[in-house]
Short mmCIF file of C-alpha atoms in Angstrom, two decimals:
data_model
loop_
_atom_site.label_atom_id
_atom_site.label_comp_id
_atom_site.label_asym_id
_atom_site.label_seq_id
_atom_site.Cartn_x
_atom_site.Cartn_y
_atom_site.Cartn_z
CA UNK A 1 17.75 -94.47 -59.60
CA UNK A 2 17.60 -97.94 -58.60
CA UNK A 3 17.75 -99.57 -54.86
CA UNK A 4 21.28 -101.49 -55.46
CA UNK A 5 23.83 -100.04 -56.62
CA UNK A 6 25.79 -101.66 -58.71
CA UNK A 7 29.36 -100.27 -61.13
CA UNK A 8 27.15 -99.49 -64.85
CA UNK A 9 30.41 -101.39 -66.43
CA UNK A 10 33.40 -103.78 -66.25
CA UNK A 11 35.44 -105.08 -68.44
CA UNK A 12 38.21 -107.88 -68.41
CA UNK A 13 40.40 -109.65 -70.72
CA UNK A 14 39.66 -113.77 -71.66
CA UNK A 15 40.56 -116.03 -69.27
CA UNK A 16 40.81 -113.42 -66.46
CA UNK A 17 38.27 -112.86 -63.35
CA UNK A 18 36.14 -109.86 -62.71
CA UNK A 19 33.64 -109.08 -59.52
CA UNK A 20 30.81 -107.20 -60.33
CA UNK A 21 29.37 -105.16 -56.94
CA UNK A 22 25.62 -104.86 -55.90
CA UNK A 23 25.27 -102.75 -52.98
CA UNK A 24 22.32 -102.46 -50.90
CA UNK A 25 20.79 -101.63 -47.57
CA UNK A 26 19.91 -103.48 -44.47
CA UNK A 27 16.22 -103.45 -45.81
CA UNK A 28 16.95 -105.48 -48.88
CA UNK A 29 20.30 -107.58 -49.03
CA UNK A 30 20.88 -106.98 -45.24
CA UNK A 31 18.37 -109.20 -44.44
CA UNK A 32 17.27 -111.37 -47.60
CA UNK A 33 18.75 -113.51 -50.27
CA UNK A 34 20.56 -112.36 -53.36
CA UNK A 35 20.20 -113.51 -56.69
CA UNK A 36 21.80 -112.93 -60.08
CA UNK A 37 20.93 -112.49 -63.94
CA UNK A 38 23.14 -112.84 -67.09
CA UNK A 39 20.93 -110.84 -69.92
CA UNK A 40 22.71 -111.47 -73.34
CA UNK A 41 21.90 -109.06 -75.94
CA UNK A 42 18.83 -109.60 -77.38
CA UNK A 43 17.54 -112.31 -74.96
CA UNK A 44 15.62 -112.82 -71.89
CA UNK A 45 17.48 -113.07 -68.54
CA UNK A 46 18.60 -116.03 -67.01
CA UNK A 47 19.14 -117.00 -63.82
CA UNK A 48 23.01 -117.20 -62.56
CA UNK A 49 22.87 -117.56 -58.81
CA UNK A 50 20.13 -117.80 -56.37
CA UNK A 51 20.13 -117.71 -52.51
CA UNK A 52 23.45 -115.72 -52.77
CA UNK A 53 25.89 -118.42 -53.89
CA UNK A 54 24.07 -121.35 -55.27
CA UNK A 55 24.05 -122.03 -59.04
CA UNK A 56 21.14 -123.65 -60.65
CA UNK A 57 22.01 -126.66 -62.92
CA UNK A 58 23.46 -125.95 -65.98
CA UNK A 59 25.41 -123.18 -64.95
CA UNK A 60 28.89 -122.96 -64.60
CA UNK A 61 31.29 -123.23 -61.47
CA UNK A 62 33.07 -119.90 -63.37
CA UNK A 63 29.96 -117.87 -62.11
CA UNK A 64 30.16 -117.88 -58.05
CA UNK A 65 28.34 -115.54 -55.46
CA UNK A 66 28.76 -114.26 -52.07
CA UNK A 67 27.20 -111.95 -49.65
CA UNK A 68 28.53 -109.69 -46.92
CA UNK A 69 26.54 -107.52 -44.86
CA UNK A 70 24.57 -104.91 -47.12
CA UNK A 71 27.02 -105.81 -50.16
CA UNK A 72 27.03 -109.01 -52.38
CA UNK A 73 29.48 -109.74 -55.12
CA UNK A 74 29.16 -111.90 -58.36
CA UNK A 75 32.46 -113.55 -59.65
CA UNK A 76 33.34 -114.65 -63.17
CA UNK A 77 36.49 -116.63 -64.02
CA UNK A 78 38.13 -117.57 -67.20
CA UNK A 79 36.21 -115.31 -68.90
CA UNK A 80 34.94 -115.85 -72.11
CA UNK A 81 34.12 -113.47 -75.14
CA UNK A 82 30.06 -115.06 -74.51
CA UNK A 83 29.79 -113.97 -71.37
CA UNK A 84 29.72 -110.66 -72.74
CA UNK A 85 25.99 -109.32 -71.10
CA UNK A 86 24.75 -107.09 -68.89
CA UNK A 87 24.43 -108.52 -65.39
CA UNK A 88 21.80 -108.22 -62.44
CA UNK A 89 21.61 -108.62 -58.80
CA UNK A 90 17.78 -108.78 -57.27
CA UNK A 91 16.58 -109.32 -53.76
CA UNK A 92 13.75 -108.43 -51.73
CA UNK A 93 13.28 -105.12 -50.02
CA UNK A 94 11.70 -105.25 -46.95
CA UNK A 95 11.06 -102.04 -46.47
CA UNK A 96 9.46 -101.87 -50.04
CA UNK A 97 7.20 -104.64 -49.81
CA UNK A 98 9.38 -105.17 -53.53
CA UNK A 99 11.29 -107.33 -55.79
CA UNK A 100 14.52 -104.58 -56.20
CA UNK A 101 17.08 -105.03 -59.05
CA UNK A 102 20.31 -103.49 -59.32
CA UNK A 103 20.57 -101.13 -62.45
CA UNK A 104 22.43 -103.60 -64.07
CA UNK A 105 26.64 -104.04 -64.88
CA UNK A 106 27.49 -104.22 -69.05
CA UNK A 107 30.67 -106.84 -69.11
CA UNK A 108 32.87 -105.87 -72.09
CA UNK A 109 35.71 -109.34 -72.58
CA UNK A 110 38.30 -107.07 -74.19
CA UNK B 1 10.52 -128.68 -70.13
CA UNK B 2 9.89 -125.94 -67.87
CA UNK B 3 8.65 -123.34 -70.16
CA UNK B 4 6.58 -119.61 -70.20
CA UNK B 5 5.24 -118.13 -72.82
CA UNK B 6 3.71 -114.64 -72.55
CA UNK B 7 1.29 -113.19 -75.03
CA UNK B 8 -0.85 -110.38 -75.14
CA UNK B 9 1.33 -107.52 -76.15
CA UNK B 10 0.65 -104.65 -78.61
CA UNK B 11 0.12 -100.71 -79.51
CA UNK B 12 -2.29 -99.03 -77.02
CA UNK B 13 -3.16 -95.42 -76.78
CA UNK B 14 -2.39 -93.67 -73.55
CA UNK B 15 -5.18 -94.56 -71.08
CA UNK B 16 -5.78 -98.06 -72.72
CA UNK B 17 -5.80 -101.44 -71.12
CA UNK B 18 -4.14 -104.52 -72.22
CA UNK B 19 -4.40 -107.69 -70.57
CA UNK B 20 -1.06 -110.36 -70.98
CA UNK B 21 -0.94 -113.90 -70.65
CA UNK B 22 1.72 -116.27 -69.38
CA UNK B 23 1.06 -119.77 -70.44
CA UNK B 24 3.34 -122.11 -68.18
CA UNK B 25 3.88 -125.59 -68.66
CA UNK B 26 6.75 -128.87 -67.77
CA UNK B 27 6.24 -127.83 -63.95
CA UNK B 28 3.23 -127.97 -61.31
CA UNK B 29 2.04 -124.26 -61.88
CA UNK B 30 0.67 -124.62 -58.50
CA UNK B 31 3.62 -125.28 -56.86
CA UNK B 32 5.43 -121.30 -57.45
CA UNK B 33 4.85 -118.13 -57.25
CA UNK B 34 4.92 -116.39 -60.07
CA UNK B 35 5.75 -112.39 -61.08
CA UNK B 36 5.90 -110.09 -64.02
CA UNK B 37 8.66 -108.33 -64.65
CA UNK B 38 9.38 -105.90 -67.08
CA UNK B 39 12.27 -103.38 -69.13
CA UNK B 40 11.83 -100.31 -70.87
CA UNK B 41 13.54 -100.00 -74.31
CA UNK B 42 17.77 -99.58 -73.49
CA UNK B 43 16.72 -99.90 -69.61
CA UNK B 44 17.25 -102.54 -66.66
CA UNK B 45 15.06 -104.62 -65.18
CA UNK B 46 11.93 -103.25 -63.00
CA UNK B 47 9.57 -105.86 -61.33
CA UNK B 48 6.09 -105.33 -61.43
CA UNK B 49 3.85 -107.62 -59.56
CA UNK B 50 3.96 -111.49 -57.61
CA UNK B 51 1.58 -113.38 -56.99
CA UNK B 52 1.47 -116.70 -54.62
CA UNK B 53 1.03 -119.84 -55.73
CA UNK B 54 -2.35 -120.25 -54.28
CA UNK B 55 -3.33 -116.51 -55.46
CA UNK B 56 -3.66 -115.52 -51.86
CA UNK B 57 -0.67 -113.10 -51.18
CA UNK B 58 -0.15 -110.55 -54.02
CA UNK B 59 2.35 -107.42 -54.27
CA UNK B 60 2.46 -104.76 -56.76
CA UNK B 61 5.47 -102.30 -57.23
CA UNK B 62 4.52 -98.86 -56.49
CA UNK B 63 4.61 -97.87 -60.52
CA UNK B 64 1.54 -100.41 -60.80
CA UNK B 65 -0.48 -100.29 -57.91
CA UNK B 66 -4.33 -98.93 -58.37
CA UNK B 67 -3.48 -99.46 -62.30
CA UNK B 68 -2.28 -103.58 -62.72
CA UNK B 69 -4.11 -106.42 -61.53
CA UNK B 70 -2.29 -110.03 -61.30
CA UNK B 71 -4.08 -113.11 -61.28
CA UNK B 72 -3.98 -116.56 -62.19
CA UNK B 73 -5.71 -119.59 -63.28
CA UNK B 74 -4.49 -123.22 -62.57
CA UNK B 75 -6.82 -124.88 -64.50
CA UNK B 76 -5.54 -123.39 -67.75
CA UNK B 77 -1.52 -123.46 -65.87
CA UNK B 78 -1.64 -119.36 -66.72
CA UNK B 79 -0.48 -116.14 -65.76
CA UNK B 80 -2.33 -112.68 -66.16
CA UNK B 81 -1.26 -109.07 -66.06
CA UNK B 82 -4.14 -106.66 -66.33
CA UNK B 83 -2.82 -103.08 -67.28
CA UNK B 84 -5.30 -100.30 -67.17
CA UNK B 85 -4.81 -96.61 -67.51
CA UNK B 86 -1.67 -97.41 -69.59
CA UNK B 87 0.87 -94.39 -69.69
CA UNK B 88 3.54 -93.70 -72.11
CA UNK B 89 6.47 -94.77 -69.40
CA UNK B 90 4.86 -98.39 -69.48
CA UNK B 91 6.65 -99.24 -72.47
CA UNK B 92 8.29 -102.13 -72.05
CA UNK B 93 8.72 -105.75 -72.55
CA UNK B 94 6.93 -107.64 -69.69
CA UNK B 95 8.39 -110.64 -68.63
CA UNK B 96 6.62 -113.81 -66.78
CA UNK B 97 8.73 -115.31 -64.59
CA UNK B 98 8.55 -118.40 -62.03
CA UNK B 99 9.91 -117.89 -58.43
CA UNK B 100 12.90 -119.89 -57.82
CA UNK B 101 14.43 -120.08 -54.42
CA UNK B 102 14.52 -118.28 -50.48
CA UNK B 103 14.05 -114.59 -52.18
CA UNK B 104 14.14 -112.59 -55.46
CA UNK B 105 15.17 -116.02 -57.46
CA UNK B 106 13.23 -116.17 -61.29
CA UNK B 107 13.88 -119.15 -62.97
CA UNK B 108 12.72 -119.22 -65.90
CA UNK B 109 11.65 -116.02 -67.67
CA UNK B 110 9.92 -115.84 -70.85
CA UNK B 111 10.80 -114.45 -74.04
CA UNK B 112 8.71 -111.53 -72.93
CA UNK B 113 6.04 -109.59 -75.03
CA UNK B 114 6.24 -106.08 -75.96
CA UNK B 115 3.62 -102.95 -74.69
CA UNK B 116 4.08 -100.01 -76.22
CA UNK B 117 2.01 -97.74 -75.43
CA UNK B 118 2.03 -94.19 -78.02
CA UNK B 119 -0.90 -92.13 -79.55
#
């Protein structure tokens, strides 16, 4: 059972937008930054978003992040049949004295 | 480039030790934090220890502590994971990974290097 929460699978059609969830307490995303993962099958993850919204170089303006309260959301827009992965939100719990990952969100492009 | 690259993997019998190395290089190691993270065959991701950049702050997650020992070495820009009393459920492939931002940021990982740990 992992700390965030997020939906084990979404699935959109190309060039369509999907959210993907990560829910959370005020001990981890209440009060700390959120970051994201794109894992493609086979690979090591990579880094998608970091401090809640901001995009390291090289990555897309399709992939966006936000953050409300205990909640944060990743978008995806004109999706594409390679950003088929699983996907990962990660903060720091507080309470835990803990890096914390979400249990991860399989995106199926239809 | 920025790059990590972890070694040290293998088959260990239950109640072995292993020790893995991250070899990091195209950024001032002593600038980061670093962590090891790892995931069990078909399962998400579960971090396992950080360590500062100076070695003075580390953290282990509650799966490791007593067990896994971090450290590091900035004259040879490296990583280490020292796994003792190694238990079937630490199967996995570990990850090195550099701290990147306010909070929970890795950026990059490496390929990883797979434990498996079976009589």
């Amino acid at each position: 059972q992992s700390v965030l929460t997020q939906p084990p699978s979404v699935s959109a059609a190309p060039g369509q937008k999907v959210t993907i969830s990560c829910s959370g307490s005020s001990s981890n995303i209440g009060n700390n930054y959120v970051s994201w993962f794109q894992q493609l099958p086979g690979t090591a993850p990579k880094l998608l978003i970091y401090d809640n919204n901001k995009r390291p170089s090289g990555i897309p303006d399709r992939f966006s992040g936000s953050k409300s309260g205990t909640s944060a959301t990743l978008g995806i827009t004109g999706l594409q049949t390679g950003d088929e992965a699983d996907y990962y939100c990660g903060t720091w719990d507080n309470s835990l004295s803990a890096v914390v990952f979400g249990g991860g969100t399989r995106l199926t492009v239809l | 480039q920025v790059q990590l690259v972890e070694s040290g993997g293998g088959l260990v019998k239950p109640g072995g030790s292993l020790r893995l190395s991250c070899a990091a290089s195209g950024f001032t190691f002593t600038d980061y934090y670093m962590s090891w993270i790892r995931q069990a065959p078909g399962k998400g991701l579960e971090w396992v220890s950080y360590i500062s950049n100076r070695g003075t702050t580390i953290y282990y997650a509650d799966s490791g502590k007593g067990r896994f020992t971090i450290s590091r070495d900035t004259a040879r820009n490296s990583l280490y994971l020292q796994m003792n009393s190694l238990r079937a459920e630490d199967t996995a492939v570990y990850y090195c990974a550099r701290h990147f931002g306010s909070g929970g940021g890795f950026d990059p990982w490496g390929q990883g290097t797979l434990v498996t740990v079976s009589s």
